[in-house]
C-alpha cells in the first residue's frame, strides 16, 4: 500500500481514516488507553526503545495488560515505513494500546482483551517559534497517576490550546495544582537560565517525556521548580519527540530569542542514534 498515511490493526493494513475501531472500544469511549508518538527520520524510527519502555511502565501503573514487546512492534514499524510513501523519509508513528472492548461503565471486565494498532503519517520536525500564554483555566495534577502516562485523555490540552488561540497565541503553558510551572499542552518545558538548562520535576505533574529523559540522562538538563515569571536573559523552549520550539513571547512579554542553529544543536544529537 502506497500513501502518505496508513494504519495497522487486527493484523491488516488499512487506510489511516478507515473506520476500523469498534464503537465499544474503551479507548474510544472512556480514553482508557495509552499511546506513544515516535519520530521517523530518514526512514528510521528514532528512540523507539525508550518509547516502548515508557509504554510498558505506564501500562503497569494504570493496571493495563503489558503492551506488545519490541519483537512484535519493530517488524510492523519497519513494514509501515516501507509501505508508506513518506516525503524525505520523515513521519510520525503513533502506537496505540487501549483497554479493548467489553462491558460498559468504568469497571474493566475481568476478561480484558486490549487492542493494539499503529498509525504512520508524514510530518517533519518543527523548530519555529511560538507565542504562549500561561493557562488560567487548566492545571496539571502532580499527584495523579494519569499525569505520569501518555494516555488518550487530551481534553485538558485541547482546552488550554483553545484558550491560547482565543488570546492570540499559539500554545499554553500549564501550572501544577501546586502553583509551579509544569509543561506545555503537548510538550515538556525547558528554560535556559544563566547557562544552565532547567526543566520542571515530575512532581509538578509534567509527563516524563522521552526527549526530556534523554536530556536528563546525558546531564544536559537539571530539574528545578520554575515560576511563571521569566527572569532576565531566560530562553524558553517546548520540546517533544517531533519538535523543539522556542517561546518568543509569554503572556505578551518578549523573551530572549534562540536561533535555529542552537535549537538544532540541542535536538539533533538526541535523535541521531
PDB file of C-alpha atoms in Angstrom:
ATOM      1  CA  UNK A   1       0.000   0.000   0.000  1.00  0.00           C
ATOM      2  CA  UNK A   2       1.482   3.314  -1.035  1.00  0.00           C
ATOM      3  CA  UNK A   3       0.354   6.560   0.521  1.00  0.00           C
ATOM      4  CA  UNK A   4       1.184   9.279   2.974  1.00  0.00           C
ATOM      5  CA  UNK A   5      -0.834   7.846   5.885  1.00  0.00           C
ATOM      6  CA  UNK A   6      -1.767   4.297   6.861  1.00  0.00           C
ATOM      7  CA  UNK A   7      -2.608   2.103   9.842  1.00  0.00           C
ATOM      8  CA  UNK A   8      -2.248  -1.466  11.042  1.00  0.00           C
ATOM      9  CA  UNK A   9      -4.987  -3.004  13.194  1.00  0.00           C
ATOM     10  CA  UNK A  10      -6.111  -6.567  13.865  1.00  0.00           C
ATOM     11  CA  UNK A  11      -3.486  -7.982  11.519  1.00  0.00           C
ATOM     12  CA  UNK A  12      -4.395  -5.847   8.489  1.00  0.00           C
ATOM     13  CA  UNK A  13      -3.031  -2.742   6.787  1.00  0.00           C
ATOM     14  CA  UNK A  14      -5.739  -0.143   6.116  1.00  0.00           C
ATOM     15  CA  UNK A  15      -6.036   3.490   5.122  1.00  0.00           C
ATOM     16  CA  UNK A  16      -5.465   5.708   8.154  1.00  0.00           C
ATOM     17  CA  UNK A  17      -9.023   7.086   8.097  1.00  0.00           C
ATOM     18  CA  UNK A  18     -10.717   3.697   7.621  1.00  0.00           C
ATOM     19  CA  UNK A  19     -13.435   3.078  10.275  1.00  0.00           C
ATOM     20  CA  UNK A  20     -11.774   0.007  11.804  1.00  0.00           C
ATOM     21  CA  UNK A  21     -12.053   0.695  15.558  1.00  0.00           C
ATOM     22  CA  UNK A  22     -15.115  -0.939  17.219  1.00  0.00           C
ATOM     23  CA  UNK A  23     -17.531   1.587  18.676  1.00  0.00           C
ATOM     24  CA  UNK A  24     -17.431  -0.112  22.086  1.00  0.00           C
ATOM     25  CA  UNK A  25     -13.655   0.173  22.466  1.00  0.00           C
ATOM     26  CA  UNK A  26     -12.785   1.539  25.933  1.00  0.00           C
ATOM     27  CA  UNK A  27     -10.123   3.779  24.463  1.00  0.00           C
ATOM     28  CA  UNK A  28     -12.765   5.414  22.276  1.00  0.00           C
ATOM     29  CA  UNK A  29     -15.498   5.610  24.917  1.00  0.00           C
ATOM     30  CA  UNK A  30     -13.502   6.282  28.087  1.00  0.00           C
ATOM     31  CA  UNK A  31      -9.979   7.291  26.954  1.00  0.00           C
ATOM     32  CA  UNK A  32      -8.847   4.110  28.726  1.00  0.00           C
ATOM     33  CA  UNK A  33      -5.617   3.624  26.859  1.00  0.00           C
ATOM     34  CA  UNK A  34      -2.079   4.747  26.140  1.00  0.00           C
ATOM     35  CA  UNK A  35      -0.144   5.901  23.112  1.00  0.00           C
ATOM     36  CA  UNK A  36       3.379   6.775  22.071  1.00  0.00           C
ATOM     37  CA  UNK A  37       4.407   9.166  19.301  1.00  0.00           C
ATOM     38  CA  UNK A  38       7.705   8.249  17.658  1.00  0.00           C
ATOM     39  CA  UNK A  39       9.682  10.338  15.197  1.00  0.00           C
ATOM     40  CA  UNK A  40      10.541   8.664  11.897  1.00  0.00           C
ATOM     41  CA  UNK A  41      13.565  10.404  10.418  1.00  0.00           C
ATOM     42  CA  UNK A  42      15.268   9.406   7.180  1.00  0.00           C
ATOM     43  CA  UNK A  43      13.228   6.212   7.120  1.00  0.00           C
ATOM     44  CA  UNK A  44      14.089   5.105  10.669  1.00  0.00           C
ATOM     45  CA  UNK A  45      12.084   5.159  13.879  1.00  0.00           C
ATOM     46  CA  UNK A  46      14.104   7.121  16.427  1.00  0.00           C
ATOM     47  CA  UNK A  47      14.269   6.370  20.176  1.00  0.00           C
ATOM     48  CA  UNK A  48      11.816   3.508  19.788  1.00  0.00           C
ATOM     49  CA  UNK A  49      13.254   1.583  22.748  1.00  0.00           C
ATOM     50  CA  UNK A  50      12.666   4.312  25.376  1.00  0.00           C
ATOM     51  CA  UNK A  51       9.186   4.889  23.948  1.00  0.00           C
ATOM     52  CA  UNK A  52       8.367   1.189  24.355  1.00  0.00           C
ATOM     53  CA  UNK A  53       9.795   1.222  27.876  1.00  0.00           C
ATOM     54  CA  UNK A  54       7.585   4.164  28.899  1.00  0.00           C
ATOM     55  CA  UNK A  55       4.638   2.371  27.258  1.00  0.00           C
ATOM     56  CA  UNK A  56       5.262  -0.706  29.415  1.00  0.00           C
ATOM     57  CA  UNK A  57       5.751   1.268  32.613  1.00  0.00           C
ATOM     58  CA  UNK A  58       2.588   3.294  32.011  1.00  0.00           C
ATOM     59  CA  UNK A  59       0.501   0.188  31.360  1.00  0.00           C
ATOM     60  CA  UNK A  60       1.715  -1.352  34.614  1.00  0.00           C
ATOM     61  CA  UNK A  61       0.971   1.850  36.534  1.00  0.00           C
ATOM     62  CA  UNK A  62      -2.585   2.070  35.177  1.00  0.00           C
ATOM     63  CA  UNK A  63      -3.346  -1.635  35.529  1.00  0.00           C
ATOM     64  CA  UNK A  64      -3.499  -2.388  31.810  1.00  0.00           C
ATOM     65  CA  UNK A  65      -2.043  -5.607  30.377  1.00  0.00           C
ATOM     66  CA  UNK A  66       1.503  -5.330  29.095  1.00  0.00           C
ATOM     67  CA  UNK A  67       1.582  -3.884  25.553  1.00  0.00           C
ATOM     68  CA  UNK A  68       3.349  -5.667  22.687  1.00  0.00           C
ATOM     69  CA  UNK A  69       7.081  -6.248  23.015  1.00  0.00           C
ATOM     70  CA  UNK A  70       9.738  -4.885  20.672  1.00  0.00           C
ATOM     71  CA  UNK A  71       9.838  -8.227  18.838  1.00  0.00           C
ATOM     72  CA  UNK A  72       6.246  -7.613  17.728  1.00  0.00           C
ATOM     73  CA  UNK A  73       6.380  -3.854  17.229  1.00  0.00           C
ATOM     74  CA  UNK A  74       9.689  -3.419  15.388  1.00  0.00           C
ATOM     75  CA  UNK A  75       8.838  -5.552  12.313  1.00  0.00           C
ATOM     76  CA  UNK A  76       5.492  -3.768  11.976  1.00  0.00           C
ATOM     77  CA  UNK A  77       7.180  -0.377  12.215  1.00  0.00           C
ATOM     78  CA  UNK A  78       9.694  -1.350   9.523  1.00  0.00           C
ATOM     79  CA  UNK A  79       6.906  -2.594   7.267  1.00  0.00           C
ATOM     80  CA  UNK A  80       4.842   0.558   7.837  1.00  0.00           C
ATOM     81  CA  UNK A  81       7.785   2.745   6.824  1.00  0.00           C
ATOM     82  CA  UNK A  82       8.375   0.597   3.744  1.00  0.00           C
ATOM     83  CA  UNK A  83       4.702   0.775   2.724  1.00  0.00           C
ATOM     84  CA  UNK A  84       4.146   4.477   3.391  1.00  0.00           C
ATOM     85  CA  UNK A  85       5.474   6.953   0.830  1.00  0.00           C
ATOM     86  CA  UNK A  86       6.926   9.445   3.323  1.00  0.00           C
ATOM     87  CA  UNK A  87       8.435  12.612   1.837  1.00  0.00           C
ATOM     88  CA  UNK A  88      12.170  12.534   2.629  1.00  0.00           C
ATOM     89  CA  UNK A  89      11.503   9.536   4.870  1.00  0.00           C
ATOM     90  CA  UNK A  90      10.109  11.742   7.681  1.00  0.00           C
ATOM     91  CA  UNK A  91       6.968  10.862   9.607  1.00  0.00           C
ATOM     92  CA  UNK A  92       5.121  10.476  12.889  1.00  0.00           C
ATOM     93  CA  UNK A  93       4.421   6.974  14.157  1.00  0.00           C
ATOM     94  CA  UNK A  94       1.712   6.508  16.767  1.00  0.00           C
ATOM     95  CA  UNK A  95       1.484   3.290  18.803  1.00  0.00           C
ATOM     96  CA  UNK A  96      -1.901   2.769  20.495  1.00  0.00           C
ATOM     97  CA  UNK A  97      -2.869   0.425  23.336  1.00  0.00           C
ATOM     98  CA  UNK A  98      -6.461   0.560  24.535  1.00  0.00           C
ATOM     99  CA  UNK A  99      -8.457  -1.318  27.137  1.00  0.00           C
ATOM    100  CA  UNK A 100     -10.290  -3.041  24.293  1.00  0.00           C
ATOM    101  CA  UNK A 101     -13.956  -3.916  24.021  1.00  0.00           C
ATOM    102  CA  UNK A 102     -16.312  -5.379  26.578  1.00  0.00           C
ATOM    103  CA  UNK A 103     -18.926  -4.298  29.063  1.00  0.00           C
ATOM    104  CA  UNK A 104     -19.993  -0.771  29.870  1.00  0.00           C
ATOM    105  CA  UNK A 105     -19.251   1.680  32.655  1.00  0.00           C
ATOM    106  CA  UNK A 106     -15.948   2.345  34.363  1.00  0.00           C
ATOM    107  CA  UNK A 107     -15.140  -1.123  35.645  1.00  0.00           C
ATOM    108  CA  UNK A 108     -12.895  -3.101  33.347  1.00  0.00           C
ATOM    109  CA  UNK A 109     -14.195  -6.585  32.508  1.00  0.00           C
ATOM    110  CA  UNK A 110     -12.334  -9.482  34.111  1.00  0.00           C
ATOM    111  CA  UNK A 111     -11.517 -10.903  30.690  1.00  0.00           C
ATOM    112  CA  UNK A 112      -9.950  -7.724  29.365  1.00  0.00           C
ATOM    113  CA  UNK A 113      -8.923  -8.017  25.716  1.00  0.00           C
ATOM    114  CA  UNK A 114      -6.723  -4.983  24.971  1.00  0.00           C
ATOM    115  CA  UNK A 115      -6.311  -3.695  21.435  1.00  0.00           C
ATOM    116  CA  UNK A 116      -3.138  -2.576  19.665  1.00  0.00           C
ATOM    117  CA  UNK A 117      -2.934  -0.548  16.487  1.00  0.00           C
ATOM    118  CA  UNK A 118      -0.405   1.766  14.902  1.00  0.00           C
ATOM    119  CA  UNK A 119      -0.638   4.737  12.584  1.00  0.00           C
ATOM    120  CA  UNK A 120       2.016   6.354  10.394  1.00  0.00           C
ATOM    121  CA  UNK A 121       1.701   9.718   8.686  1.00  0.00           C
ATOM    122  CA  UNK A 122       4.018  12.205   7.048  1.00  0.00           C
ATOM    123  CA  UNK A 123       5.461  15.026   9.122  1.00  0.00           C
ATOM    124  CA  UNK A 124       8.749  16.837   9.663  1.00  0.00           C
ATOM    125  CA  UNK A 125      10.298  18.063  12.928  1.00  0.00           C
ATOM    126  CA  UNK A 126       9.227  21.593  13.831  1.00  0.00           C
ATOM    127  CA  UNK A 127      11.570  24.311  15.097  1.00  0.00           C
ATOM    128  CA  UNK A 128       9.599  27.518  14.525  1.00  0.00           C
ATOM    129  CA  UNK A 129       8.982  29.951  17.384  1.00  0.00           C
ATOM    130  CA  UNK A 130       5.649  30.140  19.212  1.00  0.00           C
ATOM    131  CA  UNK A 131       3.776  32.679  21.296  1.00  0.00           C
ATOM    132  CA  UNK A 132       2.441  31.271  24.545  1.00  0.00           C
ATOM    133  CA  UNK A 133       0.269  32.172  27.497  1.00  0.00           C
ATOM    134  CA  UNK A 134       0.013  30.646  30.954  1.00  0.00           C
ATOM    135  CA  UNK A 135      -3.381  28.957  31.129  1.00  0.00           C
ATOM    136  CA  UNK A 136      -5.797  30.474  33.636  1.00  0.00           C
ATOM    137  CA  UNK A 137      -8.213  27.551  33.484  1.00  0.00           C
ATOM    138  CA  UNK A 138      -6.272  24.275  33.266  1.00  0.00           C
ATOM    139  CA  UNK A 139      -3.761  22.801  35.730  1.00  0.00           C
ATOM    140  CA  UNK A 140      -1.825  19.534  35.848  1.00  0.00           C
ATOM    141  CA  UNK A 141      -2.342  17.328  38.894  1.00  0.00           C
ATOM    142  CA  UNK A 142       1.049  16.242  40.176  1.00  0.00           C
ATOM    143  CA  UNK A 143      -0.460  13.522  42.397  1.00  0.00           C
ATOM    144  CA  UNK A 144      -2.474  11.846  39.606  1.00  0.00           C
ATOM    145  CA  UNK A 145      -1.170   8.656  38.010  1.00  0.00           C
ATOM    146  CA  UNK A 146      -2.594   9.885  34.726  1.00  0.00           C
ATOM    147  CA  UNK A 147      -0.103  12.770  34.691  1.00  0.00           C
ATOM    148  CA  UNK A 148       2.714  10.212  34.606  1.00  0.00           C
ATOM    149  CA  UNK A 149       1.387   8.484  31.473  1.00  0.00           C
ATOM    150  CA  UNK A 150       0.678   9.442  27.873  1.00  0.00           C
ATOM    151  CA  UNK A 151      -2.998   8.499  27.855  1.00  0.00           C
ATOM    152  CA  UNK A 152      -5.702   9.055  25.244  1.00  0.00           C
ATOM    153  CA  UNK A 153      -7.230  11.733  27.522  1.00  0.00           C
ATOM    154  CA  UNK A 154      -6.021  15.005  25.987  1.00  0.00           C
ATOM    155  CA  UNK A 155      -9.098  17.123  26.694  1.00  0.00           C
ATOM    156  CA  UNK A 156      -7.177  19.382  29.069  1.00  0.00           C
ATOM    157  CA  UNK A 157      -4.534  20.095  26.448  1.00  0.00           C
ATOM    158  CA  UNK A 158      -7.204  20.815  23.839  1.00  0.00           C
ATOM    159  CA  UNK A 159      -8.925  23.321  26.109  1.00  0.00           C
ATOM    160  CA  UNK A 160      -5.673  25.056  27.077  1.00  0.00           C
ATOM    161  CA  UNK A 161      -4.685  25.287  23.393  1.00  0.00           C
ATOM    162  CA  UNK A 162      -8.114  26.828  22.600  1.00  0.00           C
ATOM    163  CA  UNK A 163      -7.580  29.320  25.414  1.00  0.00           C
ATOM    164  CA  UNK A 164      -4.228  30.317  23.925  1.00  0.00           C
ATOM    165  CA  UNK A 165      -5.615  30.714  20.425  1.00  0.00           C
ATOM    166  CA  UNK A 166      -8.503  32.846  21.684  1.00  0.00           C
ATOM    167  CA  UNK A 167      -5.874  35.099  23.300  1.00  0.00           C
ATOM    168  CA  UNK A 168      -3.962  35.426  20.016  1.00  0.00           C
ATOM    169  CA  UNK A 169      -1.201  32.979  20.992  1.00  0.00           C
ATOM    170  CA  UNK A 170      -0.148  29.575  19.660  1.00  0.00           C
ATOM    171  CA  UNK A 171       0.125  27.446  22.783  1.00  0.00           C
ATOM    172  CA  UNK A 172      -0.374  27.467  26.531  1.00  0.00           C
ATOM    173  CA  UNK A 173       1.820  26.566  29.478  1.00  0.00           C
ATOM    174  CA  UNK A 174       0.137  24.715  32.319  1.00  0.00           C
ATOM    175  CA  UNK A 175       0.745  25.247  36.002  1.00  0.00           C
ATOM    176  CA  UNK A 176       0.689  22.433  38.514  1.00  0.00           C
ATOM    177  CA  UNK A 177      -2.041  22.231  41.115  1.00  0.00           C
ATOM    178  CA  UNK A 178       0.750  23.310  43.499  1.00  0.00           C
ATOM    179  CA  UNK A 179       1.237  26.527  41.512  1.00  0.00           C
ATOM    180  CA  UNK A 180       4.564  25.894  39.795  1.00  0.00           C
ATOM    181  CA  UNK A 181       5.153  25.755  36.047  1.00  0.00           C
ATOM    182  CA  UNK A 182       4.653  22.320  34.606  1.00  0.00           C
ATOM    183  CA  UNK A 183       4.642  21.908  30.815  1.00  0.00           C
ATOM    184  CA  UNK A 184       3.035  22.876  27.528  1.00  0.00           C
ATOM    185  CA  UNK A 185      -0.131  21.326  26.139  1.00  0.00           C
ATOM    186  CA  UNK A 186       1.830  18.624  24.293  1.00  0.00           C
ATOM    187  CA  UNK A 187       5.483  19.200  25.178  1.00  0.00           C
ATOM    188  CA  UNK A 188       7.904  19.447  28.053  1.00  0.00           C
ATOM    189  CA  UNK A 189       9.257  22.820  29.090  1.00  0.00           C
ATOM    190  CA  UNK A 190      12.952  23.771  29.081  1.00  0.00           C
ATOM    191  CA  UNK A 191      14.338  27.036  30.430  1.00  0.00           C
ATOM    192  CA  UNK A 192      17.925  28.101  29.815  1.00  0.00           C
ATOM    193  CA  UNK A 193      18.931  30.288  32.759  1.00  0.00           C
ATOM    194  CA  UNK A 194      22.467  31.599  33.371  1.00  0.00           C
ATOM    195  CA  UNK A 195      23.879  28.992  31.009  1.00  0.00           C
ATOM    196  CA  UNK A 196      22.046  26.024  32.597  1.00  0.00           C
ATOM    197  CA  UNK A 197      19.078  24.172  31.114  1.00  0.00           C
ATOM    198  CA  UNK A 198      16.272  23.573  33.641  1.00  0.00           C
ATOM    199  CA  UNK A 199      13.041  21.587  33.447  1.00  0.00           C
ATOM    200  CA  UNK A 200      10.198  21.132  35.950  1.00  0.00           C
ATOM    201  CA  UNK A 201      10.389  17.977  38.113  1.00  0.00           C
ATOM    202  CA  UNK A 202       7.943  15.109  37.645  1.00  0.00           C
ATOM    203  CA  UNK A 203       6.358  16.094  40.961  1.00  0.00           C
ATOM    204  CA  UNK A 204       4.899  19.086  39.102  1.00  0.00           C
ATOM    205  CA  UNK A 205       2.706  16.730  37.081  1.00  0.00           C
ATOM    206  CA  UNK A 206       4.632  17.012  33.821  1.00  0.00           C
ATOM    207  CA  UNK A 207       4.778  13.983  31.551  1.00  0.00           C
ATOM    208  CA  UNK A 208       8.077  12.053  31.734  1.00  0.00           C
ATOM    209  CA  UNK A 209       8.801  12.866  28.091  1.00  0.00           C
ATOM    210  CA  UNK A 210      11.252  10.723  26.148  1.00  0.00           C
ATOM    211  CA  UNK A 211      13.242  13.727  24.905  1.00  0.00           C
ATOM    212  CA  UNK A 212      13.246  15.167  28.411  1.00  0.00           C
ATOM    213  CA  UNK A 213      14.595  11.842  29.659  1.00  0.00           C
ATOM    214  CA  UNK A 214      17.338  11.850  27.047  1.00  0.00           C
ATOM    215  CA  UNK A 215      18.445  15.318  28.106  1.00  0.00           C
ATOM    216  CA  UNK A 216      18.489  14.379  31.795  1.00  0.00           C
ATOM    217  CA  UNK A 217      20.374  11.114  31.222  1.00  0.00           C
ATOM    218  CA  UNK A 218      23.061  12.982  29.272  1.00  0.00           C
ATOM    219  CA  UNK A 219      23.459  15.562  32.015  1.00  0.00           C
ATOM    220  CA  UNK A 220      22.327  18.409  29.774  1.00  0.00           C
ATOM    221  CA  UNK A 221      19.341  19.428  31.908  1.00  0.00           C
ATOM    222  CA  UNK A 222      18.604  19.710  35.620  1.00  0.00           C
ATOM    223  CA  UNK A 223      15.229  19.519  37.337  1.00  0.00           C
ATOM    224  CA  UNK A 224      14.147  22.686  39.142  1.00  0.00           C
ATOM    225  CA  UNK A 225      10.949  24.288  40.343  1.00  0.00           C
ATOM    226  CA  UNK A 226      10.054  27.068  37.897  1.00  0.00           C
ATOM    227  CA  UNK A 227       7.724  30.009  38.317  1.00  0.00           C
ATOM    228  CA  UNK A 228       5.599  31.587  35.606  1.00  0.00           C
ATOM    229  CA  UNK A 229       7.562  34.859  35.664  1.00  0.00           C
ATOM    230  CA  UNK A 230      10.624  34.752  33.336  1.00  0.00           C
ATOM    231  CA  UNK A 231      13.941  36.073  34.584  1.00  0.00           C
ATOM    232  CA  UNK A 232      16.125  38.435  32.575  1.00  0.00           C
ATOM    233  CA  UNK A 233      18.031  36.575  29.875  1.00  0.00           C
ATOM    234  CA  UNK A 234      15.913  33.415  30.082  1.00  0.00           C
ATOM    235  CA  UNK A 235      15.421  31.343  26.940  1.00  0.00           C
ATOM    236  CA  UNK A 236      12.400  29.058  26.927  1.00  0.00           C
ATOM    237  CA  UNK A 237      11.686  26.004  24.756  1.00  0.00           C
ATOM    238  CA  UNK A 238       8.923  23.439  24.300  1.00  0.00           C
ATOM    239  CA  UNK A 239      10.289  20.022  23.334  1.00  0.00           C
ATOM    240  CA  UNK A 240       8.751  16.680  22.401  1.00  0.00           C
ATOM    241  CA  UNK A 241       9.586  13.827  20.049  1.00  0.00           C
ATOM    242  CA  UNK A 242       8.515  15.787  16.967  1.00  0.00           C
ATOM    243  CA  UNK A 243       9.584  19.343  17.747  1.00  0.00           C
ATOM    244  CA  UNK A 244      11.801  21.763  19.629  1.00  0.00           C
ATOM    245  CA  UNK A 245      10.145  25.177  19.526  1.00  0.00           C
ATOM    246  CA  UNK A 246      11.353  28.374  21.227  1.00  0.00           C
ATOM    247  CA  UNK A 247       8.839  30.538  23.042  1.00  0.00           C
ATOM    248  CA  UNK A 248       9.279  34.054  21.698  1.00  0.00           C
ATOM    249  CA  UNK A 249       6.561  35.708  23.799  1.00  0.00           C
ATOM    250  CA  UNK A 250       4.899  34.661  27.053  1.00  0.00           C
ATOM    251  CA  UNK A 251       1.711  36.460  28.062  1.00  0.00           C
ATOM    252  CA  UNK A 252       2.761  39.219  25.672  1.00  0.00           C
ATOM    253  CA  UNK A 253       6.265  39.610  27.164  1.00  0.00           C
ATOM    254  CA  UNK A 254       9.141  39.184  24.712  1.00  0.00           C
ATOM    255  CA  UNK A 255      11.676  36.521  25.730  1.00  0.00           C
ATOM    256  CA  UNK A 256      15.336  36.258  24.769  1.00  0.00           C
ATOM    257  CA  UNK A 257      15.345  34.509  21.375  1.00  0.00           C
ATOM    258  CA  UNK A 258      17.099  31.310  20.313  1.00  0.00           C
ATOM    259  CA  UNK A 259      18.488  30.918  16.848  1.00  0.00           C
ATOM    260  CA  UNK A 260      17.729  27.846  14.767  1.00  0.00           C
ATOM    261  CA  UNK A 261      21.294  26.505  14.968  1.00  0.00           C
ATOM    262  CA  UNK A 262      21.171  26.491  18.777  1.00  0.00           C
ATOM    263  CA  UNK A 263      17.893  24.600  18.753  1.00  0.00           C
ATOM    264  CA  UNK A 264      19.093  22.006  16.248  1.00  0.00           C
ATOM    265  CA  UNK A 265      22.313  21.556  18.237  1.00  0.00           C
ATOM    266  CA  UNK A 266      20.153  20.541  21.201  1.00  0.00           C
ATOM    267  CA  UNK A 267      17.592  18.410  19.343  1.00  0.00           C
ATOM    268  CA  UNK A 268      19.549  16.608  16.618  1.00  0.00           C
ATOM    269  CA  UNK A 269      22.003  14.622  18.790  1.00  0.00           C
ATOM    270  CA  UNK A 270      19.107  13.208  20.823  1.00  0.00           C
ATOM    271  CA  UNK A 271      17.579  11.511  17.781  1.00  0.00           C
ATOM    272  CA  UNK A 272      20.804  10.673  15.947  1.00  0.00           C
ATOM    273  CA  UNK A 273      21.087   7.080  17.167  1.00  0.00           C
TER     274      UNK A 273
END
